[in-house]
XYZ file of C-alpha atoms in Angstrom:
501
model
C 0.000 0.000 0.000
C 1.382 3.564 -0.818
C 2.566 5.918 2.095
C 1.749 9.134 1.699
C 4.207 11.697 2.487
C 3.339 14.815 4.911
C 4.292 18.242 4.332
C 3.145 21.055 2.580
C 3.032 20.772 -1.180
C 6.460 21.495 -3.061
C 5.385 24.429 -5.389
C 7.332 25.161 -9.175
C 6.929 27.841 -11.749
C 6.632 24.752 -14.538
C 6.721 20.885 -14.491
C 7.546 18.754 -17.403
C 6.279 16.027 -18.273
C 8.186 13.099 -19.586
C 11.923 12.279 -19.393
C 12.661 12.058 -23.265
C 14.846 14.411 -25.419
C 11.680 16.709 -25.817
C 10.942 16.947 -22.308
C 14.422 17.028 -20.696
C 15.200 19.751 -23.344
C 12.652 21.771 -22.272
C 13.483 21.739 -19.130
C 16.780 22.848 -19.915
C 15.870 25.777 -21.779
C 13.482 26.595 -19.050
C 15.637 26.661 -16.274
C 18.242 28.738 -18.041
C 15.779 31.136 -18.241
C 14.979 31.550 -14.269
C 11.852 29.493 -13.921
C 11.506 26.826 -11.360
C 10.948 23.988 -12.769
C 10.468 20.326 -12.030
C 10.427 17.260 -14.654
C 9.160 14.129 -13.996
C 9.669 10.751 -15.841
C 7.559 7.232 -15.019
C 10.758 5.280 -16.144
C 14.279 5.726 -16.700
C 15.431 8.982 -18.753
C 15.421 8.043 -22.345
C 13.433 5.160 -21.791
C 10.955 4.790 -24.567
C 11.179 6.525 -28.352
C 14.335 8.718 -27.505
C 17.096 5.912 -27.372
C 15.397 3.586 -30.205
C 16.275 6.230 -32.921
C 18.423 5.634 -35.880
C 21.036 7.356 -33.895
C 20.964 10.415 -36.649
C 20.402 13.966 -36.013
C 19.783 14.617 -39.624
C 18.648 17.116 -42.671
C 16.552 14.795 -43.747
C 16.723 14.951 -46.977
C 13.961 12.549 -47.821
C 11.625 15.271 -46.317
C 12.376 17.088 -49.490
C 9.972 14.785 -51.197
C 6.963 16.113 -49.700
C 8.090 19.947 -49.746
C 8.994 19.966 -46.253
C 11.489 22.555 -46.986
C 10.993 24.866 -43.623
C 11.550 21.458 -41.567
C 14.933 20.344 -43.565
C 16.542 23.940 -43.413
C 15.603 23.920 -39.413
C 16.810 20.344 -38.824
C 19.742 21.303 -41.196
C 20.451 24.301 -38.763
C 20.143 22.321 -36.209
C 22.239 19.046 -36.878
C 25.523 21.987 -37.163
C 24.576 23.808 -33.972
C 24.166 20.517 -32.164
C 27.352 19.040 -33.454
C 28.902 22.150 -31.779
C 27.072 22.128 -28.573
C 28.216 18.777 -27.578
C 30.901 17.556 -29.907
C 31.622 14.525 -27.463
C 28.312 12.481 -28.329
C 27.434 14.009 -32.569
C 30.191 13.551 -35.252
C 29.842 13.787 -39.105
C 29.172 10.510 -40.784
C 29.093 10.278 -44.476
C 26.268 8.584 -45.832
C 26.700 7.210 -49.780
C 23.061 7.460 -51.606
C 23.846 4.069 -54.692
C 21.842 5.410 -57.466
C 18.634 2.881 -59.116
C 17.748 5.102 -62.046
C 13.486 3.158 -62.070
C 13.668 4.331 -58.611
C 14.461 8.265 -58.880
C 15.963 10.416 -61.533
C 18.818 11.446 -61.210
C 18.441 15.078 -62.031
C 15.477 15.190 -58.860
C 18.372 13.461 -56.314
C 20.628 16.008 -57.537
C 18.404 18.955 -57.350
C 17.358 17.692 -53.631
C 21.219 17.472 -52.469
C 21.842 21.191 -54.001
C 18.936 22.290 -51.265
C 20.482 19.828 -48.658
C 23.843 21.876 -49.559
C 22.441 25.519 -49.146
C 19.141 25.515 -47.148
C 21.200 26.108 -44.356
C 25.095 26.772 -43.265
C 26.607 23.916 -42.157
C 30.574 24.367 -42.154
C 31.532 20.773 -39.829
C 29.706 19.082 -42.112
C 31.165 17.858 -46.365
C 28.852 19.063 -48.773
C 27.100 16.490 -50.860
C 28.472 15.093 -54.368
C 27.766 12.963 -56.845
C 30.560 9.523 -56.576
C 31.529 6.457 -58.825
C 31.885 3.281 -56.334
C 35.129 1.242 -57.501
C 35.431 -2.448 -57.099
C 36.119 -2.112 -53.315
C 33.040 -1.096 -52.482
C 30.543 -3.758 -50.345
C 27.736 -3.116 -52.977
C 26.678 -5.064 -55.986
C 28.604 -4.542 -59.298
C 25.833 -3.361 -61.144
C 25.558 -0.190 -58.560
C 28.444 2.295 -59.604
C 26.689 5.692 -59.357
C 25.584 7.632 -56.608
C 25.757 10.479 -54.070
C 27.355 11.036 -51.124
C 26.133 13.692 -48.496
C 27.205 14.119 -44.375
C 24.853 14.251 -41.379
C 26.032 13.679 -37.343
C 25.869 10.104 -35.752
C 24.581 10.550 -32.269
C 24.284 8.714 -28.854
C 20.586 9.124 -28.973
C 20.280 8.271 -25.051
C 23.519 9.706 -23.879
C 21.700 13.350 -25.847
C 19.030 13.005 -23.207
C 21.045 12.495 -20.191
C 23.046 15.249 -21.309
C 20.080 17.815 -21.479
C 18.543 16.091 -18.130
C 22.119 17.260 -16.478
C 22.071 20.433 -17.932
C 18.454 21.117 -16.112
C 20.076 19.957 -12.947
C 23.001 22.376 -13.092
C 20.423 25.044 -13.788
C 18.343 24.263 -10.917
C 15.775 22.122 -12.359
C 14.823 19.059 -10.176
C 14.945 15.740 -12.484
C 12.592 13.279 -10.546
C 13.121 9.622 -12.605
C 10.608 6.460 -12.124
C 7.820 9.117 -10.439
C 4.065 8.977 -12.181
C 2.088 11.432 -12.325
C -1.472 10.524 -11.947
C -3.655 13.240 -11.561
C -3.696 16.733 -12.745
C -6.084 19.085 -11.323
C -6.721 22.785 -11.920
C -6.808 25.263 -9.235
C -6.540 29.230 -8.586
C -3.092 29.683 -8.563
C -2.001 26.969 -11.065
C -2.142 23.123 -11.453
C -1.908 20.348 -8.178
C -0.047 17.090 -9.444
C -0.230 13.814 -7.771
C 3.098 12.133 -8.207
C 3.830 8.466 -6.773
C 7.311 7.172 -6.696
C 7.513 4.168 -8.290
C 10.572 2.745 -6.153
C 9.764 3.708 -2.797
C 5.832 3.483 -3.669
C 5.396 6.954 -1.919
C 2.598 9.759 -3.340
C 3.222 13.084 -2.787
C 1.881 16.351 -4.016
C 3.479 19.373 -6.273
C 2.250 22.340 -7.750
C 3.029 24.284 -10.821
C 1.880 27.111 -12.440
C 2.425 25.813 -15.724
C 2.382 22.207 -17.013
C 4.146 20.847 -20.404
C 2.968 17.426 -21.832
C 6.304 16.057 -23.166
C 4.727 12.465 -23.214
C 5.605 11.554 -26.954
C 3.974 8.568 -28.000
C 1.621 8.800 -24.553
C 0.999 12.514 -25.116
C -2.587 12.115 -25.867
C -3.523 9.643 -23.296
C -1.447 10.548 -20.258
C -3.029 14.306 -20.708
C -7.018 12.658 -21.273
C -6.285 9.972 -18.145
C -5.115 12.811 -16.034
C -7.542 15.194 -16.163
C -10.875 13.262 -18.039
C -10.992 15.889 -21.137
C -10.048 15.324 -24.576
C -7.468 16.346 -26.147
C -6.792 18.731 -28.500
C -4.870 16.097 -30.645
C -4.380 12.204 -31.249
C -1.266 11.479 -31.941
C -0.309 8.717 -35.307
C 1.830 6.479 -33.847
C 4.333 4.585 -36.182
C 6.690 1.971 -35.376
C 10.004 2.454 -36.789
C 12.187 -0.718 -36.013
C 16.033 -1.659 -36.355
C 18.268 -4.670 -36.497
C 21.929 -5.098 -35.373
C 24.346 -7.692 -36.973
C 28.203 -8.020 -36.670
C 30.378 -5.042 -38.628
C 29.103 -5.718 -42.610
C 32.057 -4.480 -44.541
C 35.138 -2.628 -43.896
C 35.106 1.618 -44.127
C 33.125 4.027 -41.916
C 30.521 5.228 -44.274
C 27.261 4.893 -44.134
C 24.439 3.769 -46.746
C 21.035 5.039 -47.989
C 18.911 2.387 -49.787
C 16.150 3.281 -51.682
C 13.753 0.368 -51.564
C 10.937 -0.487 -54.217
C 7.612 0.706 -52.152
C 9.738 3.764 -51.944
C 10.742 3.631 -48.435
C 14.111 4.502 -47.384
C 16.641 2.325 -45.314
C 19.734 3.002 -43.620
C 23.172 0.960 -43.088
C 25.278 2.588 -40.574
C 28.281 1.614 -38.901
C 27.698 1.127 -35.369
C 30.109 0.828 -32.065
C 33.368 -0.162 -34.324
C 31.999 -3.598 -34.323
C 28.251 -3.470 -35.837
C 26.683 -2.066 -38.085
C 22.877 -0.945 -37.888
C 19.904 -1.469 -40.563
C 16.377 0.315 -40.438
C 14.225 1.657 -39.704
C 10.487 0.204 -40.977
C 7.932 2.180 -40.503
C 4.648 0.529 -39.596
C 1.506 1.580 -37.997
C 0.737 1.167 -34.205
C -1.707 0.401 -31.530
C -1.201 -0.837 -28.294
C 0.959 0.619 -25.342
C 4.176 1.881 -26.666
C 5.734 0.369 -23.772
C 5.339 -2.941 -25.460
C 6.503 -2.433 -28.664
C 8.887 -4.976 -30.369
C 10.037 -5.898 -34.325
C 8.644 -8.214 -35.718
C 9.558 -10.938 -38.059
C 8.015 -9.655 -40.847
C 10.129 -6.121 -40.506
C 13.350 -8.551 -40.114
C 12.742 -9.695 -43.197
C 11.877 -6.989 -44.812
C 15.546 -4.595 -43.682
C 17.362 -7.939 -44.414
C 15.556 -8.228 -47.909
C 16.397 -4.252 -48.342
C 19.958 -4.965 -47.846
C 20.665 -7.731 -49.430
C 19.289 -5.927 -52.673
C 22.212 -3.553 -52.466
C 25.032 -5.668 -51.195
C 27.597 -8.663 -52.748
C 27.717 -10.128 -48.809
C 24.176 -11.395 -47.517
C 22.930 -11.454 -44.455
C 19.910 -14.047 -43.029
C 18.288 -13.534 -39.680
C 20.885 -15.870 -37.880
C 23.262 -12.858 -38.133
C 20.970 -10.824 -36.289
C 22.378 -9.919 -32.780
C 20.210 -7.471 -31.290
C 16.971 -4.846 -32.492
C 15.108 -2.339 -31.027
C 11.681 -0.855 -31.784
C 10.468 2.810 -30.855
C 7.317 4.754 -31.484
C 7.014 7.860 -33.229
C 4.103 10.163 -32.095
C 3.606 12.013 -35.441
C 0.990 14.644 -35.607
C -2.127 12.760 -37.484
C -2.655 14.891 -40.615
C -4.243 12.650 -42.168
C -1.746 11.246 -45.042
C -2.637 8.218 -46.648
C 0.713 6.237 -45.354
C 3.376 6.834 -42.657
C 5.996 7.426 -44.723
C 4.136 10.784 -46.324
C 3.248 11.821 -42.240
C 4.863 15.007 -41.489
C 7.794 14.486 -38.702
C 7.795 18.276 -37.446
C 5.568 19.041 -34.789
C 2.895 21.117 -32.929
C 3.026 23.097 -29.493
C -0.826 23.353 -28.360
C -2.271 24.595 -25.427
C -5.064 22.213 -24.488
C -8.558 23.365 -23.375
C -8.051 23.478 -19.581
C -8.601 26.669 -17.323
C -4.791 26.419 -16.350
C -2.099 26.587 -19.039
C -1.042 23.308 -19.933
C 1.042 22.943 -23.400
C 1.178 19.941 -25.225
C 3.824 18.642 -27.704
C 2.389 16.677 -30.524
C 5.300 15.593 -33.112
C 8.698 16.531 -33.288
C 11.843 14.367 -33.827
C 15.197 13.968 -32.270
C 17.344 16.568 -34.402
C 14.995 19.735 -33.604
C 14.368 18.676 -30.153
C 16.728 21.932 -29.058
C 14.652 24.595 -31.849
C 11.245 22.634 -30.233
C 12.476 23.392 -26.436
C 12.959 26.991 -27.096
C 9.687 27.462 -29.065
C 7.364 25.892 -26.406
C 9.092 27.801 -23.597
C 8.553 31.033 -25.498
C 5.215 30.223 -25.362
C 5.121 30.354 -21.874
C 6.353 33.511 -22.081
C 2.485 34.820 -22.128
C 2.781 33.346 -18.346
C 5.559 34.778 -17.438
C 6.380 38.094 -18.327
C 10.062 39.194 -18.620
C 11.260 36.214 -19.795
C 14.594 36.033 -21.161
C 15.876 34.516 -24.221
C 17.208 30.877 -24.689
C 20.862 30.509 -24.345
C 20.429 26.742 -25.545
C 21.632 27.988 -28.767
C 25.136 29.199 -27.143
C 25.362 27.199 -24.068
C 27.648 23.866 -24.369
C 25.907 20.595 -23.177
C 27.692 19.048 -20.032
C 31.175 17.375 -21.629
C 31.165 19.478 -24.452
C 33.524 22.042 -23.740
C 36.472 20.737 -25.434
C 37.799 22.029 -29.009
C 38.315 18.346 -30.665
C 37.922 14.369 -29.803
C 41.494 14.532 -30.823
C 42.795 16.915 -28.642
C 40.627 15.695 -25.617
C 41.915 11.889 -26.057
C 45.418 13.055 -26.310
C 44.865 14.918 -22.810
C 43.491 11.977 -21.341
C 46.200 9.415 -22.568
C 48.871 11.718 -21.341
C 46.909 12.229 -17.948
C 45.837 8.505 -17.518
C 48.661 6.284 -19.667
C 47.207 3.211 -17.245
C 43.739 3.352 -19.172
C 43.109 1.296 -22.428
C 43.178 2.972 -25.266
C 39.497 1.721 -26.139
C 38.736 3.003 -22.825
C 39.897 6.401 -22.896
C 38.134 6.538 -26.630
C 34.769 5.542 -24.876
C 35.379 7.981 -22.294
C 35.186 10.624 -24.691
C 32.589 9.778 -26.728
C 30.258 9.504 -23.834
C 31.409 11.850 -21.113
C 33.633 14.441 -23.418
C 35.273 16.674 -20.560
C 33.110 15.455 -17.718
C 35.848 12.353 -17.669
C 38.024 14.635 -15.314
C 34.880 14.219 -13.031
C 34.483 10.361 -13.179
C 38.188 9.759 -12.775
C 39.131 12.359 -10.057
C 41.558 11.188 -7.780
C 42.325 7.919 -10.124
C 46.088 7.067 -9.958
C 45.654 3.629 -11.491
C 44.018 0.866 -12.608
C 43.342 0.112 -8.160
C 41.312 2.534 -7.825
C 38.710 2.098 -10.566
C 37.280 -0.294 -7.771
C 35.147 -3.498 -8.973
C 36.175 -4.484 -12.881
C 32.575 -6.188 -14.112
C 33.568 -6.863 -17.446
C 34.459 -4.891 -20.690
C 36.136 -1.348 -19.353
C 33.096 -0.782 -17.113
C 34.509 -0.424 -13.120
C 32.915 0.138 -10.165
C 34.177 3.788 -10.224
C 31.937 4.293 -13.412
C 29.148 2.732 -12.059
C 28.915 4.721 -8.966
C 29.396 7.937 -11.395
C 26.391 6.950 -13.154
C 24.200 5.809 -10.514
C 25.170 9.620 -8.315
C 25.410 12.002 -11.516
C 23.402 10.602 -14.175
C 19.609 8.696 -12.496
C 21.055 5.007 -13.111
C 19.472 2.781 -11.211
C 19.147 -0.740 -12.934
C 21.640 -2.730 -15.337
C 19.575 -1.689 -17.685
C 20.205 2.171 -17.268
C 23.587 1.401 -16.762
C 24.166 -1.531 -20.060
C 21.923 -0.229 -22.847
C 21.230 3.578 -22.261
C 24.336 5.320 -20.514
C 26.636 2.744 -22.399
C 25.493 0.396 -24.479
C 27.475 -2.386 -23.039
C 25.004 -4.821 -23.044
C 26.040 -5.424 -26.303
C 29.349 -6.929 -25.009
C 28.246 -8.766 -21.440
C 27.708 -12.052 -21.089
C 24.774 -13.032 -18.626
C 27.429 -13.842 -15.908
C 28.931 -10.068 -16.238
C 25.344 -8.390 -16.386
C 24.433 -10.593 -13.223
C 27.487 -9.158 -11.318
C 26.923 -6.133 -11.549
C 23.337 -6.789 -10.988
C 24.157 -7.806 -7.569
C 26.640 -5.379 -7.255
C 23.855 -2.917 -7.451
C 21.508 -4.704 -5.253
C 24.111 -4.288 -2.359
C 24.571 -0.482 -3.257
C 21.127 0.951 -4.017
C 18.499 -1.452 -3.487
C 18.051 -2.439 -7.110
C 19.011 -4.735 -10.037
């Protein structure tokens, strides 16, 4: 049975709403602008849609297609302001486009690249060109034309944690695994009632302001909460991807155009993968329980075995993930024609509360500062965002190069690997995890794979961890590497130091 905690209620300017990139971005922003605000996640940060991306913040130049041309020069804008931000977690990929001339001409690819190349500045990043693939190249002889453009590969979970620290430092409180399940109005603002979901307490907060950050759950977790409709459903589309051992040699990536005119990706992944997707299928159901299916195996293995001398079969599948998109539902015939930019409503309530229908992982910064701008109507003399200055947490550092030099020279007793994975995940914040370090004896517990005690306890006190899932699959993707002996170590390890596993 829940206990209910005394006290008077804990009172904000705004609370958020969901622990993704949307809603631990906004948070952000808001808090660098003065406000009080709390954000509250059911699950871990990151949990749901945010870390089952393709792991792109992106142009998107397929967007082109259906004269999305105000989304692609914002996402554009934003994929080079990003990369700057936090340099540690986004790096420029190049991404080679084979051409099929029965699937699109080649004058229309070109004309879209020219737009990808000058809808918006974007000096880290190699303009696109049109290539000739040689006989080294992993594709199929008959494919020797094509394109090659640049966006950023990005730690899609590691970007959320990042923001959700950011908040903290601000002032924000960043309340993980805590439900809220009931809004109601009142005179000076909203009353939520929050339960912890690990030490099965309720409490009370209020807030003067509320933003629905829910993604996929947008709809329902505003229409359970406070018994009115809202404003807008949500179409939710499963986008799904596969993982099989590193596919051929280089560190480019691929664009497949596929027959129903659907677009899949091949991307090199973690040095030793390399990633295929995404489908794109409708949903219903609880997002919580999404998963591929067979069918959408098949279908990204079919896709790239079109394109590529080496085949794969679903035995070299080693791991997949599924996440739904909430896409704002206007009515296209198919998924694939559904706009991905988004909508910032406030819903029909006698308190402001703003809800964010839409929206996808490269804008998520350009989203944040929008919706808190809106807010501005509740707040009067409210600053600008900085967000569009301001480094994310490990990204003050000119170069990966420069920073992994520092650290070799400062820790020679670290692996190489190590010190590499140190910087692609915590950038300058490695100073942090390894203060006081003088040698391999003091990283503490070694569970397997580079991952010590000392990191563990960094993650658990400066970044929410709680489980070995936090810990293995969204602050470092790990999991991929552990066997079930090493996962169940450091499960018990954490069931001695915080109660959980």
């Amino acid at each position: 049975m829940d206990r209910v905690m005394d006290g008077v209620n804990e009172a904000y300017d705004l609370a958020v709403l969901g622990g993704g990139i949307n809603g631990t971005g906004i948070a952000a922003d808001a808090a660098g602008r003065g406000l009080r605000v709390i954000l509250l996640e059911q699950d871990d940060l990151g949990a749901a849609t945010s870390s089952a991306s393709s792991k792109l913040v992106h142009g998107g130049l397929r967007y082109l297609e259906t004269r999305e041309f105000a989304l692609v020069r914002k996402a554009l804008k934003e994929s080079q302001l990003l990369l700057e931000r936090a340099p540690h977690l986004i790096a420029p990929i190049a991404i080679h486009l084979p051409y099929q001339r029965h699937l699109r001409p080649w004058l229309v690819i070109r004309a879209g690249l020219f737009l990808y190349n000058h809808l918006a500045a974007r000096p880290s990043y190699p303009r696109a060109r049109a290539i000739r693939f040689d006989s080294t190249c992993p594709l199929r002889s008959g494919l020797r034309r094509g394109f090659s453009f640049s966006d950023g590969q990005v730690d899609d979970s590691r970007l959320v944690i990042a923001n959700a620290m950011r908040a903290r430092e601000l002032g924000a409180e960043v309340k993980v695994r805590h439900r809220c399940e009931k809004l109601r109005a009142r005179a000076a603002g909203w009353e939520l009632a929050v339960r912890d979901l690990v030490n099965t307490t309720s409490r009370q907060f209020q807030a003067r302001v509320i933003v629905n950050a829910a993604g996929p759950w947008v709809s329902s977790l505003f229409e359970t909460n406070t018994g009115a409709p809202a404003r807008r459903q949500v179409r939710l589309v499963k986008g799904s991807h596969l993982l099989v051992p590193r596919a051929y040699p280089g560190d480019q990536a691929y664009m497949l155009q596929n027959e129903d005119g659907r677009i899949v990706f091949v991307i090199p992944y973690r040095n030793d993968f390399t990633m295929i997707g995404t489908t794109e299928a409708e949903f219903s159901g609880d997002p919580a329980t999404v998963a591929i299916s067979q069918e959408e195996i098949g279908y990204l293995l079919e896709v790239y075995n079109s394109y590529f001398r080496r085949e794969l079969t679903a035995a070299d599948v080693v791991n997949t993930w599924s996440g739904v998109r909430p896409l704002i539902d206007d009515q296209e015939t198919t998924a694939t024609r559904t706009s991905r930019d988004y909508q910032l409503l406030f819903e029909q309530t006698s308190q402001p509360l703003l809800s964010v229908y839409g929206g996808k992982l490269t804008t998520y910064r350009v989203l944040a500062e929008q919706a808190v701008d809106r807010l501005g109507e509740h707040f009067p003399g409210l600053p600008a965002s900085r967000t569009a200055q301001d480094n994310l947490p490990g990204g003050d550092f000119s170069s990966r190069e420069q920073l992994t030099e520092k650290l070799q020279q400062e820790y020679p007793w670290l692996a190489p690997q190590l010190v590499q994975r140190f910087v692609t995940s915590y950038g300058s914040l490695t100073a942090e995890l390894l203060a006081g370090c003088c040698g391999p004896d003091h990283l503490g517990i070694a569970f397997g794979h580079g991952l010590s005690q000392r990191e563990v306890d960094y993650l658990v006190n400066r970044e929410w961890a709680r489980t070995a899932e936090d810990i293995l699959w969204r602050r470092s993707r790990l999991g991929l590497y552990f066997s079930p002996a090493q996962e169940q170590g450091l499960r018990d390890y954490l069931s001695r130091s915080v109660g959980a596993t």
